[in-house]
PDB file of C-alpha atoms in Angstrom:
ATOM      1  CA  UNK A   1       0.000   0.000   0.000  1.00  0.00           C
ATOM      2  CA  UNK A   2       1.311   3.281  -1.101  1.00  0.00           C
ATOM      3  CA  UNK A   3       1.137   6.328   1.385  1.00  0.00           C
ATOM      4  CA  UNK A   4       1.303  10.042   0.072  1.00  0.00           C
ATOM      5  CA  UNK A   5      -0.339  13.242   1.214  1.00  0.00           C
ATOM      6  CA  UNK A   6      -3.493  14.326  -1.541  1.00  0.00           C
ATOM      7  CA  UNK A   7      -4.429  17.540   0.819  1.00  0.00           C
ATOM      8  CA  UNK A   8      -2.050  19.866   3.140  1.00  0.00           C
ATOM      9  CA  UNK A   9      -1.762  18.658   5.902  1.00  0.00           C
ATOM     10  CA  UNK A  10      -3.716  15.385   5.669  1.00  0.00           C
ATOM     11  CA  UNK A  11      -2.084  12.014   5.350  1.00  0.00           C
ATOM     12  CA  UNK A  12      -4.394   9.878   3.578  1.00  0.00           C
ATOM     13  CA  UNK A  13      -3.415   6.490   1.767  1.00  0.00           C
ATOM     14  CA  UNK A  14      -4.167   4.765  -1.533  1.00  0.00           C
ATOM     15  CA  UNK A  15      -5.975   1.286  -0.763  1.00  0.00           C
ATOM     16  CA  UNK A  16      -7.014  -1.353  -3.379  1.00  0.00           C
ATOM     17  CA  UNK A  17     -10.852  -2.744  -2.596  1.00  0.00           C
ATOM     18  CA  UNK A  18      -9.580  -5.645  -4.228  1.00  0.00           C
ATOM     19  CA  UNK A  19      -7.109  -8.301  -5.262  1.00  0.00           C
ATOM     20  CA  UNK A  20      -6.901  -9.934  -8.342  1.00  0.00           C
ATOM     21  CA  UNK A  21      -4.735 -12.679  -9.110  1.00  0.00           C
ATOM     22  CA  UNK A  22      -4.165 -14.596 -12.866  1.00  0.00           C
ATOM     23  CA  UNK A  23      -2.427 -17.599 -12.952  1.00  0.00           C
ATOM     24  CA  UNK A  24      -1.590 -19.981 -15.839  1.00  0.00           C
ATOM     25  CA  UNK A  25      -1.425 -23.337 -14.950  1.00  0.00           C
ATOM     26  CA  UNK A  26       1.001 -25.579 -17.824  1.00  0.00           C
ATOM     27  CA  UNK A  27       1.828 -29.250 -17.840  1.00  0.00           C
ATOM     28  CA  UNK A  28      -1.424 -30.340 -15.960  1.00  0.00           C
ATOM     29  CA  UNK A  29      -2.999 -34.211 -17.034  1.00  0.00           C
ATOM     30  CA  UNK A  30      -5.310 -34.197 -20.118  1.00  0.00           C
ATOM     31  CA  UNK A  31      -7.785 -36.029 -17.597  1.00  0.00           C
ATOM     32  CA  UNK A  32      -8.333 -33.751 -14.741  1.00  0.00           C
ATOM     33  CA  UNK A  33      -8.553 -30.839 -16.845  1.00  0.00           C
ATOM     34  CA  UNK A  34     -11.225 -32.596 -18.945  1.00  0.00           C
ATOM     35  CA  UNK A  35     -13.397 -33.713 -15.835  1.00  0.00           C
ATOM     36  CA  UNK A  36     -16.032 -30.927 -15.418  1.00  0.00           C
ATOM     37  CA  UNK A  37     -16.856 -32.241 -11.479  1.00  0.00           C
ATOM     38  CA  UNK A  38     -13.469 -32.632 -10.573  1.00  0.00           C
ATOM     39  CA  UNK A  39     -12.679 -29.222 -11.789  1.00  0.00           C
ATOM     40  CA  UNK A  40     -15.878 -27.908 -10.118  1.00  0.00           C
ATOM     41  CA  UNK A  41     -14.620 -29.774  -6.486  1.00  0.00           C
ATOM     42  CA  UNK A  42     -10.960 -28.433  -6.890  1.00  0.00           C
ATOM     43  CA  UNK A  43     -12.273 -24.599  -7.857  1.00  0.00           C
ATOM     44  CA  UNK A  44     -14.745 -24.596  -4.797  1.00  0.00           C
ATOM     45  CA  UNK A  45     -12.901 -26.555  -2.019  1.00  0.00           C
ATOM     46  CA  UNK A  46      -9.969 -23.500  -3.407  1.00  0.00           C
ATOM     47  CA  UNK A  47     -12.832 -21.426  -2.154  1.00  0.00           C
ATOM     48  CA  UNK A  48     -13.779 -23.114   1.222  1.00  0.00           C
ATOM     49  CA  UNK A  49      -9.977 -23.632   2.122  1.00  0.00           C
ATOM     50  CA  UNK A  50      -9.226 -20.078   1.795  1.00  0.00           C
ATOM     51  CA  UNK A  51     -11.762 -19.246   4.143  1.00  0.00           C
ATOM     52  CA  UNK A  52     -14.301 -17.737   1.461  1.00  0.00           C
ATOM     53  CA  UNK A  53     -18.112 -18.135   1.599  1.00  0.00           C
ATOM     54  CA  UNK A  54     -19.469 -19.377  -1.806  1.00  0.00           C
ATOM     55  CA  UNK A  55     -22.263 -17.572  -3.173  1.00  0.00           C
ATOM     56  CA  UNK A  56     -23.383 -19.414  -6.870  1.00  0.00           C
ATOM     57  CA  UNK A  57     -21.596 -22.246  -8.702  1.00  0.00           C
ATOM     58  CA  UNK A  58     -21.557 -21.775 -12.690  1.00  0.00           C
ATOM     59  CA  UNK A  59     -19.506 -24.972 -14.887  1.00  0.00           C
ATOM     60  CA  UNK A  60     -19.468 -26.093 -18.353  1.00  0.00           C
ATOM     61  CA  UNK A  61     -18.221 -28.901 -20.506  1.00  0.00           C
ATOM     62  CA  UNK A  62     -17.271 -28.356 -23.901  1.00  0.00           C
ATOM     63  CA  UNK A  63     -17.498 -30.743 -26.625  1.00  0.00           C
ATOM     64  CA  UNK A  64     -15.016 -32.691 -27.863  1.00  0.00           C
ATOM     65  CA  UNK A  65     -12.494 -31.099 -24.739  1.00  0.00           C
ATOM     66  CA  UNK A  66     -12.315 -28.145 -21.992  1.00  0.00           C
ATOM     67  CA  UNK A  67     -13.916 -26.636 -18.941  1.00  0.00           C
ATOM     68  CA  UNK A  68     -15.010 -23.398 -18.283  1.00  0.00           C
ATOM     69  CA  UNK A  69     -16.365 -22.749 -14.733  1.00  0.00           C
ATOM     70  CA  UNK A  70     -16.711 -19.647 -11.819  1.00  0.00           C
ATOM     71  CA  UNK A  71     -17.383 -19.465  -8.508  1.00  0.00           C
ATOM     72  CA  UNK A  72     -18.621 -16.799  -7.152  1.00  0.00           C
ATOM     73  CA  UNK A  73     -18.256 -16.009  -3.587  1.00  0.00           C
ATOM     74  CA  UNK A  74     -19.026 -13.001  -1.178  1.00  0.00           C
ATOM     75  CA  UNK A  75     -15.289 -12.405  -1.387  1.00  0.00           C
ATOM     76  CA  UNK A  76     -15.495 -11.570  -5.170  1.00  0.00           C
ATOM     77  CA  UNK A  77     -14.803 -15.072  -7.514  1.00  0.00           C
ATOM     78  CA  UNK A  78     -12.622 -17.998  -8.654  1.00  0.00           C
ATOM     79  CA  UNK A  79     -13.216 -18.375 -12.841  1.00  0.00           C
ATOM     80  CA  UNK A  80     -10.998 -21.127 -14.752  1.00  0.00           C
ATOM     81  CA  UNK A  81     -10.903 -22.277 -18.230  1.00  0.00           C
ATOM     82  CA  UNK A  82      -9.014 -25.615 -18.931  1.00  0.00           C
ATOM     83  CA  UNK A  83      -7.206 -26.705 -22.262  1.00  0.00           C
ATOM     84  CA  UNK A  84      -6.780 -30.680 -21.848  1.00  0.00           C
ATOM     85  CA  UNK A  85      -5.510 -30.631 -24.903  1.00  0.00           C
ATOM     86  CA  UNK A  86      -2.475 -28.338 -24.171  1.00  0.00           C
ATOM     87  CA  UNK A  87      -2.108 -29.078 -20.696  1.00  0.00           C
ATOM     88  CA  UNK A  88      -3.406 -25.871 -19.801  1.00  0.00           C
ATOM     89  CA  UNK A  89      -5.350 -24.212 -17.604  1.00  0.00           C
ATOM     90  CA  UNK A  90      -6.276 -20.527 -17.027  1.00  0.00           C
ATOM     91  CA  UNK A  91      -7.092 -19.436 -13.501  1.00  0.00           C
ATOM     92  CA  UNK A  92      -7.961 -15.905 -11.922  1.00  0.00           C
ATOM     93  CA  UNK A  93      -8.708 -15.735  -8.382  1.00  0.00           C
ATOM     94  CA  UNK A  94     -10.397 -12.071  -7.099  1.00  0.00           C
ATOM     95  CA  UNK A  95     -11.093 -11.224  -3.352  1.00  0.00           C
ATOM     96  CA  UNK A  96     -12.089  -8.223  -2.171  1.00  0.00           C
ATOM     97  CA  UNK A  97     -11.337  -7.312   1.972  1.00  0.00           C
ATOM     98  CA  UNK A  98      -8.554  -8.697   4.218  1.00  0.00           C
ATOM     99  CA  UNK A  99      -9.937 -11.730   5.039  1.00  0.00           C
ATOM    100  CA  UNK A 100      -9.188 -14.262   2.042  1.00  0.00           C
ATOM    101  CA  UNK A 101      -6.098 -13.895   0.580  1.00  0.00           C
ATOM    102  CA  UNK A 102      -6.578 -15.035  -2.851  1.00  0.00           C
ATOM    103  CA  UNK A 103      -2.890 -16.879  -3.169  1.00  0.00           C
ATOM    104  CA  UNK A 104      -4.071 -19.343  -1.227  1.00  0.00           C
ATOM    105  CA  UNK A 105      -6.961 -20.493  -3.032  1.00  0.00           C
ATOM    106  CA  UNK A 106      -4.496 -20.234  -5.993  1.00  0.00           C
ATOM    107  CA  UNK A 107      -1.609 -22.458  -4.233  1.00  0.00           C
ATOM    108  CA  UNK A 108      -4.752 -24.699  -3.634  1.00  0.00           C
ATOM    109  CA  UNK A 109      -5.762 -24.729  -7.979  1.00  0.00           C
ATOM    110  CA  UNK A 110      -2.471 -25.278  -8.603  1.00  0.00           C
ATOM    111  CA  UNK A 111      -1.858 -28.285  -6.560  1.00  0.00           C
ATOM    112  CA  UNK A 112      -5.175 -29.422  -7.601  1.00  0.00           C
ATOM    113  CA  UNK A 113      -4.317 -30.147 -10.667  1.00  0.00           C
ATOM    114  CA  UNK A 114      -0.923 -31.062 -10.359  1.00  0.00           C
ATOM    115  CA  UNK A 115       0.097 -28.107 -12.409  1.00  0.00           C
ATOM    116  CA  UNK A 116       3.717 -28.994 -13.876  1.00  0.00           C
ATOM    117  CA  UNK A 117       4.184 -25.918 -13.544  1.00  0.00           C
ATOM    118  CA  UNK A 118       2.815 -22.583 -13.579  1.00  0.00           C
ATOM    119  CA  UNK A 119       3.094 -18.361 -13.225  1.00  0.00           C
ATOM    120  CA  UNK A 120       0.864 -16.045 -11.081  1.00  0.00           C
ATOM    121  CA  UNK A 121       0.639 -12.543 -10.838  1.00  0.00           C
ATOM    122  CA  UNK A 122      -1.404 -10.141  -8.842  1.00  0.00           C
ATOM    123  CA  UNK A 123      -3.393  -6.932 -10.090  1.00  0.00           C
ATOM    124  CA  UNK A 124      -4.721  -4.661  -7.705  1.00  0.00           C
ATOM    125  CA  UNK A 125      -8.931  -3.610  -8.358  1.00  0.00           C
ATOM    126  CA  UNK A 126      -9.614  -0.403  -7.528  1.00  0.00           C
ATOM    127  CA  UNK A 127      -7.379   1.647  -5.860  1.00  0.00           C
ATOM    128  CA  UNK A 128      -9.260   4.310  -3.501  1.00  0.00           C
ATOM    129  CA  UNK A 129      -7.814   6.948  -1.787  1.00  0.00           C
ATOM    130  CA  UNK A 130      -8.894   6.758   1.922  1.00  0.00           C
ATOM    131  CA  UNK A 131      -8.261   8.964   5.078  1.00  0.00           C
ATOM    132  CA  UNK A 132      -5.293   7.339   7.106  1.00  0.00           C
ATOM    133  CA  UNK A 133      -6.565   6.427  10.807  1.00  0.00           C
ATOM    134  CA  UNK A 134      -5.219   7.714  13.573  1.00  0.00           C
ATOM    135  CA  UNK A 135      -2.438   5.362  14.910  1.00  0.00           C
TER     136      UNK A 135
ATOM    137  CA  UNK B   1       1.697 -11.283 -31.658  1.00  0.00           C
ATOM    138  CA  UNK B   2       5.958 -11.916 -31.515  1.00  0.00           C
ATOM    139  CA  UNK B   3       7.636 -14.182 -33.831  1.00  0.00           C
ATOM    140  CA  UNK B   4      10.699 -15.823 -32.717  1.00  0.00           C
ATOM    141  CA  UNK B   5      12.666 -18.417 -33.791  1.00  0.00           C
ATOM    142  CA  UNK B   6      12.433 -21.516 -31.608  1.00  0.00           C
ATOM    143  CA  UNK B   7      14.373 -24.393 -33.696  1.00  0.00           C
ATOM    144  CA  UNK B   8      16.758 -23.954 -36.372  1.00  0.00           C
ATOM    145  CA  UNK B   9      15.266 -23.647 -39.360  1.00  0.00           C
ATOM    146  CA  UNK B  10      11.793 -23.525 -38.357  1.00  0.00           C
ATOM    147  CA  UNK B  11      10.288 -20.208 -37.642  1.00  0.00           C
ATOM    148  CA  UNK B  12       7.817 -20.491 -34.588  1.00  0.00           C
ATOM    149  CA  UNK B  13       5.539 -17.871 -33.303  1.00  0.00           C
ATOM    150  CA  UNK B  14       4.027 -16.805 -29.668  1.00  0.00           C
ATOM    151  CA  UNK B  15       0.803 -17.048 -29.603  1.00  0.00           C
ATOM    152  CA  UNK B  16      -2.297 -16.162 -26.693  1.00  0.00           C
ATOM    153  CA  UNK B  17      -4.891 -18.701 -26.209  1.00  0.00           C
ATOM    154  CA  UNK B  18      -6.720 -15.688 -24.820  1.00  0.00           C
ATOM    155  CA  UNK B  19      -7.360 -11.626 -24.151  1.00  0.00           C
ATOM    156  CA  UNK B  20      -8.400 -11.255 -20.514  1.00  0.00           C
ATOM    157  CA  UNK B  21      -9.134  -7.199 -20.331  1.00  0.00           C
ATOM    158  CA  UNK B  22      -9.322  -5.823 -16.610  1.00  0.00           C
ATOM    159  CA  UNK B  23     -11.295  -2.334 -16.147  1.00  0.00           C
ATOM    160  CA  UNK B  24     -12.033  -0.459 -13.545  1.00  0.00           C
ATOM    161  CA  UNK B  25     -15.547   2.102 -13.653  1.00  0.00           C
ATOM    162  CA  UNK B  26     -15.509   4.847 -11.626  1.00  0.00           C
ATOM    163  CA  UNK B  27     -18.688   7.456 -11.257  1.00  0.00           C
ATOM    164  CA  UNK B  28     -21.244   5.233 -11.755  1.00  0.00           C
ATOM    165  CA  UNK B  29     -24.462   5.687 -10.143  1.00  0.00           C
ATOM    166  CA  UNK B  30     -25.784   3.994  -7.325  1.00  0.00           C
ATOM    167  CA  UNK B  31     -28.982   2.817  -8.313  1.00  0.00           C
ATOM    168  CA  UNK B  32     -27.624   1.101 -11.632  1.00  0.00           C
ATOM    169  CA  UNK B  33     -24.442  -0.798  -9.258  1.00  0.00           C
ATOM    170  CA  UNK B  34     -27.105  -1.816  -7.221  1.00  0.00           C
ATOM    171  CA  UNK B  35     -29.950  -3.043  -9.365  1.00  0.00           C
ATOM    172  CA  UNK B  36     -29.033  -7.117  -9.859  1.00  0.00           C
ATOM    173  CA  UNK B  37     -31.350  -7.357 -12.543  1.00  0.00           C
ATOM    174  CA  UNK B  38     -29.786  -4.449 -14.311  1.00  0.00           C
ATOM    175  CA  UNK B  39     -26.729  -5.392 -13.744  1.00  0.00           C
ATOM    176  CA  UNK B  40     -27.441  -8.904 -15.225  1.00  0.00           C
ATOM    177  CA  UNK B  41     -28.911  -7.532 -18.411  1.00  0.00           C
ATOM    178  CA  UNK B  42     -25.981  -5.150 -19.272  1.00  0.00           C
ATOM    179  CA  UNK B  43     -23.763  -7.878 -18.662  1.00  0.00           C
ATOM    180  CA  UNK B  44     -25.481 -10.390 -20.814  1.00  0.00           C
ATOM    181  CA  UNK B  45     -25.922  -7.967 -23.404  1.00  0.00           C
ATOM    182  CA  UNK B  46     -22.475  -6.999 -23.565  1.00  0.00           C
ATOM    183  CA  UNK B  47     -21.277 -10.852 -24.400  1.00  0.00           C
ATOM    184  CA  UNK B  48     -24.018 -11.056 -27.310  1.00  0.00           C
ATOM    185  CA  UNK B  49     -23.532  -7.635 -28.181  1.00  0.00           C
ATOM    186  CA  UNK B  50     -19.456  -8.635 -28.803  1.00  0.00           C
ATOM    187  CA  UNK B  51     -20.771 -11.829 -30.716  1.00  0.00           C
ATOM    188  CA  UNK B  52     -20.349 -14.302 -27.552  1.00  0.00           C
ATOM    189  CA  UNK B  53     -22.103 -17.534 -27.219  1.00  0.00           C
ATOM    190  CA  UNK B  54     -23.627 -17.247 -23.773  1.00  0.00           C
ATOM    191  CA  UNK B  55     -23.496 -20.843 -21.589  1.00  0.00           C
ATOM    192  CA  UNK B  56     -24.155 -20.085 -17.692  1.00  0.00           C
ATOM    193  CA  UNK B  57     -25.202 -16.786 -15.875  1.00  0.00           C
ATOM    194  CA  UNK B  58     -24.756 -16.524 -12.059  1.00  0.00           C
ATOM    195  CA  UNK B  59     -25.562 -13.614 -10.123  1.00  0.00           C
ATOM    196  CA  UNK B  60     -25.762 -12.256  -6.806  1.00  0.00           C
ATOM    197  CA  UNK B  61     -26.794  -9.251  -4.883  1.00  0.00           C
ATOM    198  CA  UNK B  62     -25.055  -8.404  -1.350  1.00  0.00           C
ATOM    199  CA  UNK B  63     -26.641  -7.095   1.541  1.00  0.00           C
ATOM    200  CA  UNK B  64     -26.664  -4.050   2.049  1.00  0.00           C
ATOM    201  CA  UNK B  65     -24.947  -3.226  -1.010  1.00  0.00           C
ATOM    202  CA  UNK B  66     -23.239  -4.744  -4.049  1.00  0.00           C
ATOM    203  CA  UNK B  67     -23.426  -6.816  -7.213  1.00  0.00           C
ATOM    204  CA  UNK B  68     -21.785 -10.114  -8.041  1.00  0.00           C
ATOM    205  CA  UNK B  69     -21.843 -11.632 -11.323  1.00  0.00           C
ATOM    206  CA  UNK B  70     -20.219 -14.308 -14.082  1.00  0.00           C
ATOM    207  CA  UNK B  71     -21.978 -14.984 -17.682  1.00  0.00           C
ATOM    208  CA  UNK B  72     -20.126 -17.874 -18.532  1.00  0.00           C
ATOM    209  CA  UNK B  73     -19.298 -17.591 -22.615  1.00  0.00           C
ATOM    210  CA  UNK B  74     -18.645 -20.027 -25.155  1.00  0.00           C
ATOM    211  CA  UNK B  75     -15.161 -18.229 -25.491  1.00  0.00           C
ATOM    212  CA  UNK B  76     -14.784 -17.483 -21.522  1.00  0.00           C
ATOM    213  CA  UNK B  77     -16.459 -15.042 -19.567  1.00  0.00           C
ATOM    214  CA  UNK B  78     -17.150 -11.752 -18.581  1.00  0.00           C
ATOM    215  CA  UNK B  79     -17.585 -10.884 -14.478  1.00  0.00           C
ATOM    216  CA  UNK B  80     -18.343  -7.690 -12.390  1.00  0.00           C
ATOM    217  CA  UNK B  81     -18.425  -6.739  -8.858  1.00  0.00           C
ATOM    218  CA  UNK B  82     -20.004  -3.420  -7.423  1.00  0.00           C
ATOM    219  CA  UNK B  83     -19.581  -1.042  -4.805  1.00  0.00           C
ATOM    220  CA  UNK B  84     -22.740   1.017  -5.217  1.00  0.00           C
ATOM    221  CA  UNK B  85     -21.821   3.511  -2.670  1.00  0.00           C
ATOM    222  CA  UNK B  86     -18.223   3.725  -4.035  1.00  0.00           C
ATOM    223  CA  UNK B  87     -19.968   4.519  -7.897  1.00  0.00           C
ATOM    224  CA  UNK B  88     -17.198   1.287  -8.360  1.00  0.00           C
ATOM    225  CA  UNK B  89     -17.451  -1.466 -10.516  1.00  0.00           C
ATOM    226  CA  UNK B  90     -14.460  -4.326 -11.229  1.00  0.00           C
ATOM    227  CA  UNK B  91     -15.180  -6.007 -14.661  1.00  0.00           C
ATOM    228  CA  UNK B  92     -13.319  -8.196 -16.326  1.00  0.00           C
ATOM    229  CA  UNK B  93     -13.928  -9.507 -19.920  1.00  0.00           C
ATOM    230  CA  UNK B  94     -11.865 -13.046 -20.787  1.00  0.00           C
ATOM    231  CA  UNK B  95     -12.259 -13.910 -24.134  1.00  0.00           C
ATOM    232  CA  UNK B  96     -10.048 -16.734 -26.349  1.00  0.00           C
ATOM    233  CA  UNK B  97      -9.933 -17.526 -30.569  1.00  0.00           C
ATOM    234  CA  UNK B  98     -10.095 -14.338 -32.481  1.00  0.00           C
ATOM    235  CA  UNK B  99     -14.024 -14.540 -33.498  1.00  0.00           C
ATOM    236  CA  UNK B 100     -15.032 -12.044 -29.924  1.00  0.00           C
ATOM    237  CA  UNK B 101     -13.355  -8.943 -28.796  1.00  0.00           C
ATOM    238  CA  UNK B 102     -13.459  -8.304 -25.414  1.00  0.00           C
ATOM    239  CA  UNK B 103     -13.067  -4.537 -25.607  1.00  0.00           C
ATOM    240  CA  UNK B 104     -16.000  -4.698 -27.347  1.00  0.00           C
ATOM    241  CA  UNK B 105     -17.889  -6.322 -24.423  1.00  0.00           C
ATOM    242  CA  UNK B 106     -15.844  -3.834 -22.681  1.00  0.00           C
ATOM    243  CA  UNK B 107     -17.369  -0.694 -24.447  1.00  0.00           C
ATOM    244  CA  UNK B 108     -20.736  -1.701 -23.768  1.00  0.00           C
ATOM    245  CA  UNK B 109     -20.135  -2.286 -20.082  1.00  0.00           C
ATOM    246  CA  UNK B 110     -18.986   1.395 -19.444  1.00  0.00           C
ATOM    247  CA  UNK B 111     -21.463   2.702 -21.689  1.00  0.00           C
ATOM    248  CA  UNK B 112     -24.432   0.362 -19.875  1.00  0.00           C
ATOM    249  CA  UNK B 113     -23.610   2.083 -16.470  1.00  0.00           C
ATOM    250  CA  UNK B 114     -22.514   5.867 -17.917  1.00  0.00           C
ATOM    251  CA  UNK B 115     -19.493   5.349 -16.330  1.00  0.00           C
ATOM    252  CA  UNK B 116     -17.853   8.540 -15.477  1.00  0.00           C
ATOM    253  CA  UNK B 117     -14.578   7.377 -16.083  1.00  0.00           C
ATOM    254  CA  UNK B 118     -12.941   4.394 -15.995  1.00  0.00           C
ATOM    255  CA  UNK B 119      -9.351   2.441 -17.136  1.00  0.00           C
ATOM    256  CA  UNK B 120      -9.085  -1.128 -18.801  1.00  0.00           C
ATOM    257  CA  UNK B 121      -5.862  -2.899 -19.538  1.00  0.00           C
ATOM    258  CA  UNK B 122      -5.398  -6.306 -21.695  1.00  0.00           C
ATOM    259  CA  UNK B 123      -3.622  -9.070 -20.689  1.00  0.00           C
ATOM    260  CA  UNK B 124      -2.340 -11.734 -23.369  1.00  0.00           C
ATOM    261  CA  UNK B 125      -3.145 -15.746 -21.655  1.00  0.00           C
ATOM    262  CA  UNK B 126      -1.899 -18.531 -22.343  1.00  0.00           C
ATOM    263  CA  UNK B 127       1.016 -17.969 -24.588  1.00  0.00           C
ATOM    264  CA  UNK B 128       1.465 -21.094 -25.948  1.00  0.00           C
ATOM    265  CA  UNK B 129       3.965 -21.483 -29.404  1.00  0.00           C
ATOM    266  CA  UNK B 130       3.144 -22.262 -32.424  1.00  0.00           C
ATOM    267  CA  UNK B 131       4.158 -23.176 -35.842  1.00  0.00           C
ATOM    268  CA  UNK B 132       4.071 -20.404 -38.097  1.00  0.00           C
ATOM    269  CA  UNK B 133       1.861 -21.441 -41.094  1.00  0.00           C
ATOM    270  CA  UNK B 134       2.837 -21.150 -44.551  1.00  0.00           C
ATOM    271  CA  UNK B 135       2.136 -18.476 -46.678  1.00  0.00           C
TER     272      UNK B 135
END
């Protein structure tokens, strides 16, 4: 979090509402990316483990290959869309507050699927300037 | 797109599986952030409106405040949260193949809720490589 005055002689402080975190998940089995429950179980226990509250559960199978699912959850929402074909899986994780912390509903995807391995890298939603509290 | 070469004598190229465009809405009102139905429609819209095949739609509306939502798309998805009483909304449009643009889903979001202002920045997903076809 970045710190910097905006008025004289009031410290306020730039704070994101949210986290968002995209990951892309290589070298994962043609099976478990093709398997529309299993990818529904990993996505929401992701969810549950990182202490978020699920709100509505949306999957799909695609025809021949490939998933493409979200959860959403108070916190914001877990969306992935799997490539069995290539081994591949795309992943973004958003959670708004200080409570979930989306990496580790991403560590959580990543072992999931057994990712061979992957890269992750975390945006921050809407940055807000708000007054700095009194220590 | 870059082209590289990856073997000797055969010219490869980089290639995204996927856009996935992040945006950020500021000055929106509060009655359109907080309207789930509205919210809903714009969304939905947007996707067909960009040429999108829509699979799943999952929405939710927070107490006291606030809109969650995923329309799950043939090519990916589009999502948005709201803060109502921030005039904030995080959307993000994920779209792969080259039939759908997501900044035109995009466009139609911020022009749905007369966003005041707002940024967006595309993110290339799933670079994968692959052989350069012939001419």
């Amino acid at each position: 979090m970045l710190g910097r005055r905006v008025k004289k002689g009031v410290d306020n402080e730039m704070k994101a509402l949210g986290r968002h975190v995209l990951s892309e998940l290589y070298g994962c089995e043609f099976a478990a990316l093709n398997d529309v429950e299993r990818v529904q179980k990993v996505m929401v226990e992701a969810a549950l483990q990182a202490g978020a509250e699920v709100r509505e559960v949306a999957f799909h199978k695609f025809s021949p290959q490939g998933v493409s699912g979200v959860v959403v959850i108070s916190e914001s929402h877990l969306a992935i869309h799997t490539w069995p074909e290539l081994g591949y899986a795309a992943v973004d994780v958003f959670t708004c507050g200080d409570r979930v912390d989306p990496w580790n509903a991403c560590r959580y995807i990543v072992e999931g699927f057994k990712a061979g391995s992957y890269s992750a890298t975390e945006y921050k939603r809407g940055m807000m300037e708000q007054e700095r509290k009194a220590v």
